mmCIF file with all atom_site columns, C-alpha atoms in Angstrom:
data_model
loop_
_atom_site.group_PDB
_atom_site.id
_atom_site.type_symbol
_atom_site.label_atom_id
_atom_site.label_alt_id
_atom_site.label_comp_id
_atom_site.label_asym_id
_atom_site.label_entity_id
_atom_site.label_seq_id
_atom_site.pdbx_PDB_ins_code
_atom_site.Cartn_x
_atom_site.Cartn_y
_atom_site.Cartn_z
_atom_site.occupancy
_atom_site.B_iso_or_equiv
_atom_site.pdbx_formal_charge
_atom_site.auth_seq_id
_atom_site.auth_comp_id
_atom_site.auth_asym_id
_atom_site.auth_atom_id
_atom_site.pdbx_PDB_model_num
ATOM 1   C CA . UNK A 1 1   ? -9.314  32.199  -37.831 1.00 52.00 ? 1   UNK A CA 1
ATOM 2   C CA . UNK A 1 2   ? -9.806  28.778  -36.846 1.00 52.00 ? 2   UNK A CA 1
ATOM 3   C CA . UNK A 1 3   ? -12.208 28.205  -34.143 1.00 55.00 ? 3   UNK A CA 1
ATOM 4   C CA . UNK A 1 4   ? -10.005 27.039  -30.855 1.00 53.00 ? 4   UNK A CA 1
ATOM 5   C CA . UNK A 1 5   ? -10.523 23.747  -29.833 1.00 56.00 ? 5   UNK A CA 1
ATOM 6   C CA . UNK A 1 6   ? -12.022 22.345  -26.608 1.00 55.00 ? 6   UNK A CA 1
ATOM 7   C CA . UNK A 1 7   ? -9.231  21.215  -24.189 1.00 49.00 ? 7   UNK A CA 1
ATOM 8   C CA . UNK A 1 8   ? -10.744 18.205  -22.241 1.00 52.00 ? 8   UNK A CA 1
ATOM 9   C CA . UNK A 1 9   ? -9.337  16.641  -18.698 1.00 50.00 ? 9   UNK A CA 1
ATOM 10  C CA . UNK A 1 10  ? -7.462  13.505  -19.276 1.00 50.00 ? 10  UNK A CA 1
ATOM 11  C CA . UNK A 1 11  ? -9.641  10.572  -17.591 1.00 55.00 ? 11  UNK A CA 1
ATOM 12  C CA . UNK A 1 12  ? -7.646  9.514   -13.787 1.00 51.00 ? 12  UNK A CA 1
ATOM 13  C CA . UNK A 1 13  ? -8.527  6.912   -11.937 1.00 53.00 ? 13  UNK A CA 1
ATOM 14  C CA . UNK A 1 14  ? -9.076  8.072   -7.850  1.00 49.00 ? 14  UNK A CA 1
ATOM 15  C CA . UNK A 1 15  ? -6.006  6.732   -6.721  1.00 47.00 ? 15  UNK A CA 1
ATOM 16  C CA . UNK A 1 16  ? -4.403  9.558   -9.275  1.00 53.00 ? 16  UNK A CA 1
ATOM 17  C CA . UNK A 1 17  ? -6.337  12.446  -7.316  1.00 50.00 ? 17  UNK A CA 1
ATOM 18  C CA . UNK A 1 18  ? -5.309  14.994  -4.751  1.00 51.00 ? 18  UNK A CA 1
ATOM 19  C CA . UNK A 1 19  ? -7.268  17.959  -4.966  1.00 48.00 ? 19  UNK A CA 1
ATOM 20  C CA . UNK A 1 20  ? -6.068  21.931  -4.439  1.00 49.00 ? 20  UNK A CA 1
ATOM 21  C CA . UNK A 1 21  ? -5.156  22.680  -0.670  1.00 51.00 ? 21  UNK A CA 1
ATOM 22  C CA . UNK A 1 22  ? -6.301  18.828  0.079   1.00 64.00 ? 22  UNK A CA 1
ATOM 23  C CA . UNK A 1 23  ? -3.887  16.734  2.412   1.00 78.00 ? 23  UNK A CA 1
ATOM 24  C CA . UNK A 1 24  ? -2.519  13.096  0.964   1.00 86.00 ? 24  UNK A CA 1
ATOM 25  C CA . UNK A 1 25  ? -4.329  10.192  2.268   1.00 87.00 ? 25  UNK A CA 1
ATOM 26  C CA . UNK A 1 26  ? -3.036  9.245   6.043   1.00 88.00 ? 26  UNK A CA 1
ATOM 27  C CA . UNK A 1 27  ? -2.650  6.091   7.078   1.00 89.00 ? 27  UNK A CA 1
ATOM 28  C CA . UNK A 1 28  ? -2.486  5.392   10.935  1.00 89.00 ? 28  UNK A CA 1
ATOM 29  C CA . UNK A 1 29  ? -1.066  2.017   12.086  1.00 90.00 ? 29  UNK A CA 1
ATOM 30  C CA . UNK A 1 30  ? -1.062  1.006   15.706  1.00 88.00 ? 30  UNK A CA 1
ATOM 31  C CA . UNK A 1 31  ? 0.463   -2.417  16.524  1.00 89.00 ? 31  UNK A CA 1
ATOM 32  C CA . UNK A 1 32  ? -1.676  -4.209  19.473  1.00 83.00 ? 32  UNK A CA 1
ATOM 33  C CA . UNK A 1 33  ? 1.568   -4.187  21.547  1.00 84.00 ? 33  UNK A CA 1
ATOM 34  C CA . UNK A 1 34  ? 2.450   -0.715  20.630  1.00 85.00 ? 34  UNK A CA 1
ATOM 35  C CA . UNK A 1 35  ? 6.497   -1.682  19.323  1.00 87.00 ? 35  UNK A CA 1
ATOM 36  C CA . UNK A 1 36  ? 7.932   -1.679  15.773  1.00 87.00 ? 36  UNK A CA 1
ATOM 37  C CA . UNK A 1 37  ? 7.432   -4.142  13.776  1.00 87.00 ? 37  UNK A CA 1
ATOM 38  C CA . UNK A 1 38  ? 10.950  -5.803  12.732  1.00 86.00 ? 38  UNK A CA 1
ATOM 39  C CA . UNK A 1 39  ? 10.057  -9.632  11.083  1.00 86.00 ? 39  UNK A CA 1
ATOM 40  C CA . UNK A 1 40  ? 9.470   -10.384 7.353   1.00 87.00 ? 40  UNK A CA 1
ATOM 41  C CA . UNK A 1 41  ? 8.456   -13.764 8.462   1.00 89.00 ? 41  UNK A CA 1
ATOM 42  C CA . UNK A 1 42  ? 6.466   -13.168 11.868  1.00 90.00 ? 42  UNK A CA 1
ATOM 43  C CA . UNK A 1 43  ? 3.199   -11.198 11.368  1.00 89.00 ? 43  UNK A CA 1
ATOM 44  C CA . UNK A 1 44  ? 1.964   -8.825  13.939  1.00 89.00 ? 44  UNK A CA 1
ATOM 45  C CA . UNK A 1 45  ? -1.538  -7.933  15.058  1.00 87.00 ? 45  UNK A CA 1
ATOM 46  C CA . UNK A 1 46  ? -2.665  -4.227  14.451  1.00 88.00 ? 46  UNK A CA 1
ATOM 47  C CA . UNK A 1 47  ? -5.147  -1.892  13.679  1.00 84.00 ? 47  UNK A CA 1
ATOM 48  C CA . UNK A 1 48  ? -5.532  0.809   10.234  1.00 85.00 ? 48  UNK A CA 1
ATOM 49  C CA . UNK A 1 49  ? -7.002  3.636   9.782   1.00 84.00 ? 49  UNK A CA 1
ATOM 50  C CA . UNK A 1 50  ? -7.175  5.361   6.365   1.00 84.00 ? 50  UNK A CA 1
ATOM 51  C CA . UNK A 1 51  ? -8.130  9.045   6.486   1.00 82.00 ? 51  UNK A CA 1
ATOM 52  C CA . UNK A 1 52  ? -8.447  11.559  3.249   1.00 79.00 ? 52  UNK A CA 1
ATOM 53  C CA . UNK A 1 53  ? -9.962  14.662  3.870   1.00 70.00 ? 53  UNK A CA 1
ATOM 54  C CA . UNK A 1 54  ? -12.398 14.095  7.134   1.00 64.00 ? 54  UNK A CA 1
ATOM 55  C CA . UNK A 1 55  ? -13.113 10.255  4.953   1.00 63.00 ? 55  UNK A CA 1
ATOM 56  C CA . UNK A 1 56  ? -11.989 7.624   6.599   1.00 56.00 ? 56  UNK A CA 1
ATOM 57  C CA . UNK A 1 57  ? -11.873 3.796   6.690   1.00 59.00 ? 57  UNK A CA 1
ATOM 58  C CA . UNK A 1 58  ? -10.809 1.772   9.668   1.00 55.00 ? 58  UNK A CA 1
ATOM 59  C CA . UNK A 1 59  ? -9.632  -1.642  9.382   1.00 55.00 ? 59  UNK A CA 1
ATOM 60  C CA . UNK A 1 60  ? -9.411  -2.970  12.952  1.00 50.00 ? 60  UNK A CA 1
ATOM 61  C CA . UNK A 1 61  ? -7.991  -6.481  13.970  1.00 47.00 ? 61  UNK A CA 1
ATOM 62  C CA . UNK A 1 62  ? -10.312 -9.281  14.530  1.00 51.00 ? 62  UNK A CA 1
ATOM 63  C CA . UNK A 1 63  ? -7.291  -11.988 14.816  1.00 47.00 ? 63  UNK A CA 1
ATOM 64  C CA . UNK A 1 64  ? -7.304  -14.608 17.172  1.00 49.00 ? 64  UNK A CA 1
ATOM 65  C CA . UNK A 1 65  ? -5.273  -18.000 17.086  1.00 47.00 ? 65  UNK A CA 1
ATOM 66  C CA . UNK A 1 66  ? -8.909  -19.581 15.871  1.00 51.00 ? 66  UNK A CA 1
ATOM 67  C CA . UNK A 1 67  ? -9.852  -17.281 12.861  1.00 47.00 ? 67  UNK A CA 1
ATOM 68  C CA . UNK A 1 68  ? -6.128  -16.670 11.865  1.00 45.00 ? 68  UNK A CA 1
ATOM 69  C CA . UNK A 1 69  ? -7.954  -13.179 10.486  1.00 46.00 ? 69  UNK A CA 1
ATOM 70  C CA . UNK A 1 70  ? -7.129  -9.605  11.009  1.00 61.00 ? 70  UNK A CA 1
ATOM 71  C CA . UNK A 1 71  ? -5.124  -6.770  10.178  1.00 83.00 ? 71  UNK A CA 1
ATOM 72  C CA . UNK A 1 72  ? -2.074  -7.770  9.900   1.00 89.00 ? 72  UNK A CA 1
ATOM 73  C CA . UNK A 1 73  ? 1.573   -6.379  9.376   1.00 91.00 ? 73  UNK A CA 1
ATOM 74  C CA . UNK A 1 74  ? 5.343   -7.498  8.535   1.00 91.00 ? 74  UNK A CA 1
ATOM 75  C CA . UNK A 1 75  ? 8.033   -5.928  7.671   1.00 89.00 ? 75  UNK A CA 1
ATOM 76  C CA . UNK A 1 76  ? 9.574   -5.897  3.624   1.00 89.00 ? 76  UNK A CA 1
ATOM 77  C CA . UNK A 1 77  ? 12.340  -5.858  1.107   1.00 81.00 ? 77  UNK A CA 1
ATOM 78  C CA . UNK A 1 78  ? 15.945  -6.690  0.931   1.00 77.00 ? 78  UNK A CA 1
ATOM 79  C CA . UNK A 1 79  ? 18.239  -3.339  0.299   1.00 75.00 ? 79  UNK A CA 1
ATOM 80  C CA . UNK A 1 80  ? 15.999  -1.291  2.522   1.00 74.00 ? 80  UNK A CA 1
ATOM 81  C CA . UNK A 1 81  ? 15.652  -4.075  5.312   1.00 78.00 ? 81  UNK A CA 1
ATOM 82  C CA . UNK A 1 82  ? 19.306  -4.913  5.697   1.00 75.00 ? 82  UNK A CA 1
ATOM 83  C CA . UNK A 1 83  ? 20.118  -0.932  5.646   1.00 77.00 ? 83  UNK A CA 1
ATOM 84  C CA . UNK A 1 84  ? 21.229  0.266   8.881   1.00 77.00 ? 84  UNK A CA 1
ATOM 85  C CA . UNK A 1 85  ? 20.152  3.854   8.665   1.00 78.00 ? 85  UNK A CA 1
ATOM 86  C CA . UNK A 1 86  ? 16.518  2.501   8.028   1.00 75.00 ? 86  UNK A CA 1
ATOM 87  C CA . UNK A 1 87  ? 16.940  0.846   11.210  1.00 76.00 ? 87  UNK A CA 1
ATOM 88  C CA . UNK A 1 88  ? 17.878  3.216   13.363  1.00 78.00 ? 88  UNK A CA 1
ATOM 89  C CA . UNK A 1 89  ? 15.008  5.546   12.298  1.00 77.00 ? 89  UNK A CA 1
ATOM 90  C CA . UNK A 1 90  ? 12.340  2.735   11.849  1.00 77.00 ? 90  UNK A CA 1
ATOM 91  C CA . UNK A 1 91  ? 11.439  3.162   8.463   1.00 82.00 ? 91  UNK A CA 1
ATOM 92  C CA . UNK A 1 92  ? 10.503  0.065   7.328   1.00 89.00 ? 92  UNK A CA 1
ATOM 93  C CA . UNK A 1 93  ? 8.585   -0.861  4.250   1.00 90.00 ? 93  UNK A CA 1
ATOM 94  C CA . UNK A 1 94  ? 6.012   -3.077  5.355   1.00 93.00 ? 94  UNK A CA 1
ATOM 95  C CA . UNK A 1 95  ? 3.425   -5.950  4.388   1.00 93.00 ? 95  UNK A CA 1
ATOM 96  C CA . UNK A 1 96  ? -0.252  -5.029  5.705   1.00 92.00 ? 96  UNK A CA 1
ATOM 97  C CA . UNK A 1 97  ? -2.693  -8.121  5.357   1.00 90.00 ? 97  UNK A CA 1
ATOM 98  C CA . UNK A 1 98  ? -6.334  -7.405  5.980   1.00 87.00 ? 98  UNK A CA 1
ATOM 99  C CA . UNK A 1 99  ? -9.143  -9.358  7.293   1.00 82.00 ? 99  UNK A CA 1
ATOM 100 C CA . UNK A 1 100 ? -11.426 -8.828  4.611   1.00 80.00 ? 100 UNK A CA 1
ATOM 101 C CA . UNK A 1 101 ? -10.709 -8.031  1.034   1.00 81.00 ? 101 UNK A CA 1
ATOM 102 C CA . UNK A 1 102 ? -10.803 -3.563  0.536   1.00 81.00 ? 102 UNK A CA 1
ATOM 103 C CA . UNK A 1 103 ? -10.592 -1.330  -2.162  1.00 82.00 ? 103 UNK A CA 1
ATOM 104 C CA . UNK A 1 104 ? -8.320  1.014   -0.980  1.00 82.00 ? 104 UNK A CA 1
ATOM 105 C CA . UNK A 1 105 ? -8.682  4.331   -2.607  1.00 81.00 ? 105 UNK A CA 1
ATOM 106 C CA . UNK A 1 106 ? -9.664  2.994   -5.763  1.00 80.00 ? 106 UNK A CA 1
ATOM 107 C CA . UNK A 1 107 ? -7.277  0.811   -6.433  1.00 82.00 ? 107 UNK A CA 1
ATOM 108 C CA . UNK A 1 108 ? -9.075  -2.356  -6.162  1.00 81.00 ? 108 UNK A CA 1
ATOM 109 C CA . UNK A 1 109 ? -10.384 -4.951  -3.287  1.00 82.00 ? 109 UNK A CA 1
ATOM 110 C CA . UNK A 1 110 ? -7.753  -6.777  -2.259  1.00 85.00 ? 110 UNK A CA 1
ATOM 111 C CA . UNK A 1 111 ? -6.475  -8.080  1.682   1.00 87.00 ? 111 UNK A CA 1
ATOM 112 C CA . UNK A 1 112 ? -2.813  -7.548  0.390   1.00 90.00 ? 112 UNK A CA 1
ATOM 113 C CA . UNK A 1 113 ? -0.882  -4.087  0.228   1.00 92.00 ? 113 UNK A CA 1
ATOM 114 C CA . UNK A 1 114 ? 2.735   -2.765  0.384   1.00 93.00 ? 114 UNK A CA 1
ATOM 115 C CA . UNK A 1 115 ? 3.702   0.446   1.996   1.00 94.00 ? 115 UNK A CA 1
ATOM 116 C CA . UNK A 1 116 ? 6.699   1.280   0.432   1.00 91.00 ? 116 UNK A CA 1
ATOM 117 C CA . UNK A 1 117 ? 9.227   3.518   2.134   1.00 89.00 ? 117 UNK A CA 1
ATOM 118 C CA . UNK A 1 118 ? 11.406  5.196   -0.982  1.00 83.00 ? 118 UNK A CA 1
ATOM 119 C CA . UNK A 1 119 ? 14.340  4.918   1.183   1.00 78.00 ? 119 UNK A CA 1
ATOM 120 C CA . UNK A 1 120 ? 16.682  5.486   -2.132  1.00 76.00 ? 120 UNK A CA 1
ATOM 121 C CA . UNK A 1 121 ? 14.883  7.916   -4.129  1.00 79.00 ? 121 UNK A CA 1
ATOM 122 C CA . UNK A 1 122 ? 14.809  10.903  -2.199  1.00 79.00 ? 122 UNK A CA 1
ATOM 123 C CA . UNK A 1 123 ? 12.400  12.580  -4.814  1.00 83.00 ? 123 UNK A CA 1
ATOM 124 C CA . UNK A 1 124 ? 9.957   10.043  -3.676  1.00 81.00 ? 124 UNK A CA 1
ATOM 125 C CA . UNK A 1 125 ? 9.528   9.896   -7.707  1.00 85.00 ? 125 UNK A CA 1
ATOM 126 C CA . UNK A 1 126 ? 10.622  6.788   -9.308  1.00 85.00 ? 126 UNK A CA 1
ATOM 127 C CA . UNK A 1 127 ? 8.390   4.046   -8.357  1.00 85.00 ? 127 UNK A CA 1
ATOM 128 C CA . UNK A 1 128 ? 5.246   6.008   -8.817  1.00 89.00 ? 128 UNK A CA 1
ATOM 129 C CA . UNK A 1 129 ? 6.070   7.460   -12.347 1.00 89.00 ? 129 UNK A CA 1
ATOM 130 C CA . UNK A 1 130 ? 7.666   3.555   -13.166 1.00 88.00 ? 130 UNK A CA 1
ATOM 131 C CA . UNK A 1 131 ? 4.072   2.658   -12.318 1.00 87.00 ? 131 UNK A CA 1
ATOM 132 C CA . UNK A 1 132 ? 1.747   5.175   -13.224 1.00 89.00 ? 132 UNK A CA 1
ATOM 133 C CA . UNK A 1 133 ? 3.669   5.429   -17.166 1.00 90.00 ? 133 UNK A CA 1
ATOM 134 C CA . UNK A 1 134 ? 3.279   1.444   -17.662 1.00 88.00 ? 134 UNK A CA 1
ATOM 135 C CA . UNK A 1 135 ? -0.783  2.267   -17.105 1.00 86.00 ? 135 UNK A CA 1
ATOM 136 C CA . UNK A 1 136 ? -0.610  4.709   -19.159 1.00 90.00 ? 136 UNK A CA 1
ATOM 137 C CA . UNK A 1 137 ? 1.628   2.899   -22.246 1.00 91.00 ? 137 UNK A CA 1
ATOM 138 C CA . UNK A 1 138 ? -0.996  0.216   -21.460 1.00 86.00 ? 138 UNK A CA 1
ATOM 139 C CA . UNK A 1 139 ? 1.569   -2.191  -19.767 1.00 83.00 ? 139 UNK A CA 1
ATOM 140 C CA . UNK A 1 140 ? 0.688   -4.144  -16.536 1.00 79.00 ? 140 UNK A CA 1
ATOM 141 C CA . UNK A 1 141 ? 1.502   -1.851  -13.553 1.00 80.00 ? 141 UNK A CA 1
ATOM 142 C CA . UNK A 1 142 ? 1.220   -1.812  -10.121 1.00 83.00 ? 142 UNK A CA 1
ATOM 143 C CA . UNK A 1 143 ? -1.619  0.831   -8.605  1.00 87.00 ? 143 UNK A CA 1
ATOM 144 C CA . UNK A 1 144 ? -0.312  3.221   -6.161  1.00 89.00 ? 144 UNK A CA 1
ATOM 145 C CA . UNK A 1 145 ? -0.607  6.444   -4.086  1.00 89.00 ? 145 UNK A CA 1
ATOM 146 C CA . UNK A 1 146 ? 1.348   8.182   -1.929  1.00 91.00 ? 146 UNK A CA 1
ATOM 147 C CA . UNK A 1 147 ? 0.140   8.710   1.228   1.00 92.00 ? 147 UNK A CA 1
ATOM 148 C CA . UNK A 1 148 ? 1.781   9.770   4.803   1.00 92.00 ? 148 UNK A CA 1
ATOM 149 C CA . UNK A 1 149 ? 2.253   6.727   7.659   1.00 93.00 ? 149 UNK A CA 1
ATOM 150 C CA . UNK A 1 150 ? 1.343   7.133   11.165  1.00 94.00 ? 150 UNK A CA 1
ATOM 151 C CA . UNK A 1 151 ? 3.160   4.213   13.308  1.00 93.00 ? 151 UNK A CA 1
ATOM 152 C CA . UNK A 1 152 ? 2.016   3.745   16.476  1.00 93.00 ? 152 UNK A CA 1
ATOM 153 C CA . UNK A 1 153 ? 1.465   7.960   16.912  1.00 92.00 ? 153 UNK A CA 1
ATOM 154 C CA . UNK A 1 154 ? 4.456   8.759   15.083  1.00 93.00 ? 154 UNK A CA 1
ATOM 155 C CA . UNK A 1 155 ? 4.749   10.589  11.855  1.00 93.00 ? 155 UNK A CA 1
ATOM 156 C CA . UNK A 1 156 ? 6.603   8.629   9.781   1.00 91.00 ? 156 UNK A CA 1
ATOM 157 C CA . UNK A 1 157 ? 7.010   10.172  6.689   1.00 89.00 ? 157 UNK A CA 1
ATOM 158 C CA . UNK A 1 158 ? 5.905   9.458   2.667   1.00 91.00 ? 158 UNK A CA 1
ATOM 159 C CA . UNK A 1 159 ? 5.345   5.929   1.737   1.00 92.00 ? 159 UNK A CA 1
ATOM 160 C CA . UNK A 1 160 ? 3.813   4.433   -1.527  1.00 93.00 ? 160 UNK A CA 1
ATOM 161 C CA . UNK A 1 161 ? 0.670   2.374   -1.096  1.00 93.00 ? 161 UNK A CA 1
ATOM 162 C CA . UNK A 1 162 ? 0.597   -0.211  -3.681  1.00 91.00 ? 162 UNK A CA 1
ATOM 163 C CA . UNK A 1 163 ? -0.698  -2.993  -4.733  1.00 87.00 ? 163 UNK A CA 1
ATOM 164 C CA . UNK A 1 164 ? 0.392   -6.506  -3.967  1.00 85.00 ? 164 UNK A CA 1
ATOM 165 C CA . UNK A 1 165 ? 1.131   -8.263  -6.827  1.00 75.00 ? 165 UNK A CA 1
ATOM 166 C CA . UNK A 1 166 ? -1.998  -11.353 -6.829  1.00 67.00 ? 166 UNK A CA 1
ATOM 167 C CA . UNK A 1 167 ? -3.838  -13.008 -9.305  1.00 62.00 ? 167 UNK A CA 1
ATOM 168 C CA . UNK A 1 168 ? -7.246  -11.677 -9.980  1.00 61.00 ? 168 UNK A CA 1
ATOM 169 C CA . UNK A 1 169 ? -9.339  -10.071 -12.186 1.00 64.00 ? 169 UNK A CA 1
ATOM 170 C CA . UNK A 1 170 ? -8.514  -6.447  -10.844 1.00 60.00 ? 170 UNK A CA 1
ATOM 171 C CA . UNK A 1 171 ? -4.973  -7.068  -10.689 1.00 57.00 ? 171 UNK A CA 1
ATOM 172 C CA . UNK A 1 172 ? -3.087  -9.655  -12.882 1.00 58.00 ? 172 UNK A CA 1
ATOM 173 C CA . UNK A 1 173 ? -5.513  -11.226 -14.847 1.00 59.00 ? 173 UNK A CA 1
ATOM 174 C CA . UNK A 1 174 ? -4.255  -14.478 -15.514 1.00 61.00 ? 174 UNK A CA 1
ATOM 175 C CA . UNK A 1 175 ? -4.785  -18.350 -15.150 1.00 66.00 ? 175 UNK A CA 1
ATOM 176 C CA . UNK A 1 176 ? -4.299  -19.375 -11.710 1.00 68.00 ? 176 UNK A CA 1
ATOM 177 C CA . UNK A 1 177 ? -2.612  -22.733 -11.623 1.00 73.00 ? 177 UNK A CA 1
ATOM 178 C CA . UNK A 1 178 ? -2.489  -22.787 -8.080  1.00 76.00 ? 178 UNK A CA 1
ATOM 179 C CA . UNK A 1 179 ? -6.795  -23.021 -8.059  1.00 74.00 ? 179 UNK A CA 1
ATOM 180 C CA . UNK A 1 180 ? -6.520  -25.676 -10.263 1.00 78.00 ? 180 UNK A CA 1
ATOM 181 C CA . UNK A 1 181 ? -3.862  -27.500 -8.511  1.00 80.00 ? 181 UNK A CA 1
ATOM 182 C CA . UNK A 1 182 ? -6.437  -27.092 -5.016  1.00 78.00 ? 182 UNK A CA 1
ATOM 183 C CA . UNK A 1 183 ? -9.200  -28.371 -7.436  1.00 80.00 ? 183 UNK A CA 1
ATOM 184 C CA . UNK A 1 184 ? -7.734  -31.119 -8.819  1.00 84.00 ? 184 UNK A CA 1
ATOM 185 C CA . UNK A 1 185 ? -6.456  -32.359 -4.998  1.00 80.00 ? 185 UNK A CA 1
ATOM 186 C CA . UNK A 1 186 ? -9.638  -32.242 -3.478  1.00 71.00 ? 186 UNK A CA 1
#
């Protein structure tokens, strides 16, 4: 008889864990004037909370016409924006900027992150497995966790908390022509 081997964990990164009889991280959003948030062009003053398991992080706007800093959110996408049924039950994908640059549940620091509603994939399953097999093939891929949204009190249901897509060296690692351009000008 051969001796059995050792089965070992495959290595995840924290974004990748939920734990037995844990909750998904929840993410409360209140808007300063307490309505949805409609504009992909006009950005709107609010405050985050991030809550897994009795942890929490709270991002809370600082923004004033002077500092032009903040938590911030807009509204996202094209099919899902334009869809009427997303409309009518406010279930927007949106664009949260932050004051100050976060690493939100291990996924990085960064001020920019997408909440992404699923509206078409009612398994909720696509994006995140698109994403989570290009890290594992060793592709570039987008970190992301699914996590329930809070708006303004109101459940509203499974989103995807991604990345934004920037350049830097925890997310894509490349020249940045735009730094040189700023260089070169000044």
């Amino acid at each position: 008889n051969a001796p059995a081997e050792e089965l070992t964990e495959p290595e995840l990164s924290p974004s990748d864990i939920v734990y037995e009889n844990e909750k998904l991280p929840q993410v409360y959003i209140t808007t300063e004037d307490g309505f949805q948030v409609t504009s992909k062009k006009e950005y709107t003053e609010c405050s985050v909370r991030i809550e897994l398991n009795d942890r929490f992080a709270e991002y809370v706007s600082t923004y004033t016409d002077d500092n032009g800093g903040g938590a911030q959110l807009r509204a996202r996408g094209n099919a899902s924006y334009n869809n009427p049924e997303m409309k009518e039950k406010n279930k927007y994908s949106y664009k949260l900027k932050l004051d100050t640059k976060a690493n939100m549940l291990g996924m990085g620091e960064s001020k920019h992150w997408y909440l992404i509603n699923n509206w078409r994939d009612v398994s909720n399953l696509r994006h995140k497995f698109a994403y989570d097999m290009a890290g594992m093939l060793g592709l570039a891929h987008t970190d992301c966790t699914w996590v329930e949204l809070y708006y303004n009190g109101e459940y509203r249901g499974l989103y995807l908390l991604t990345e934004s897509i920037r350049i830097a060296e925890d997310r894509v690692d490349t020249f940045d022509w735009e730094d040189l351009c700023e260089d070169v000008a000044a």
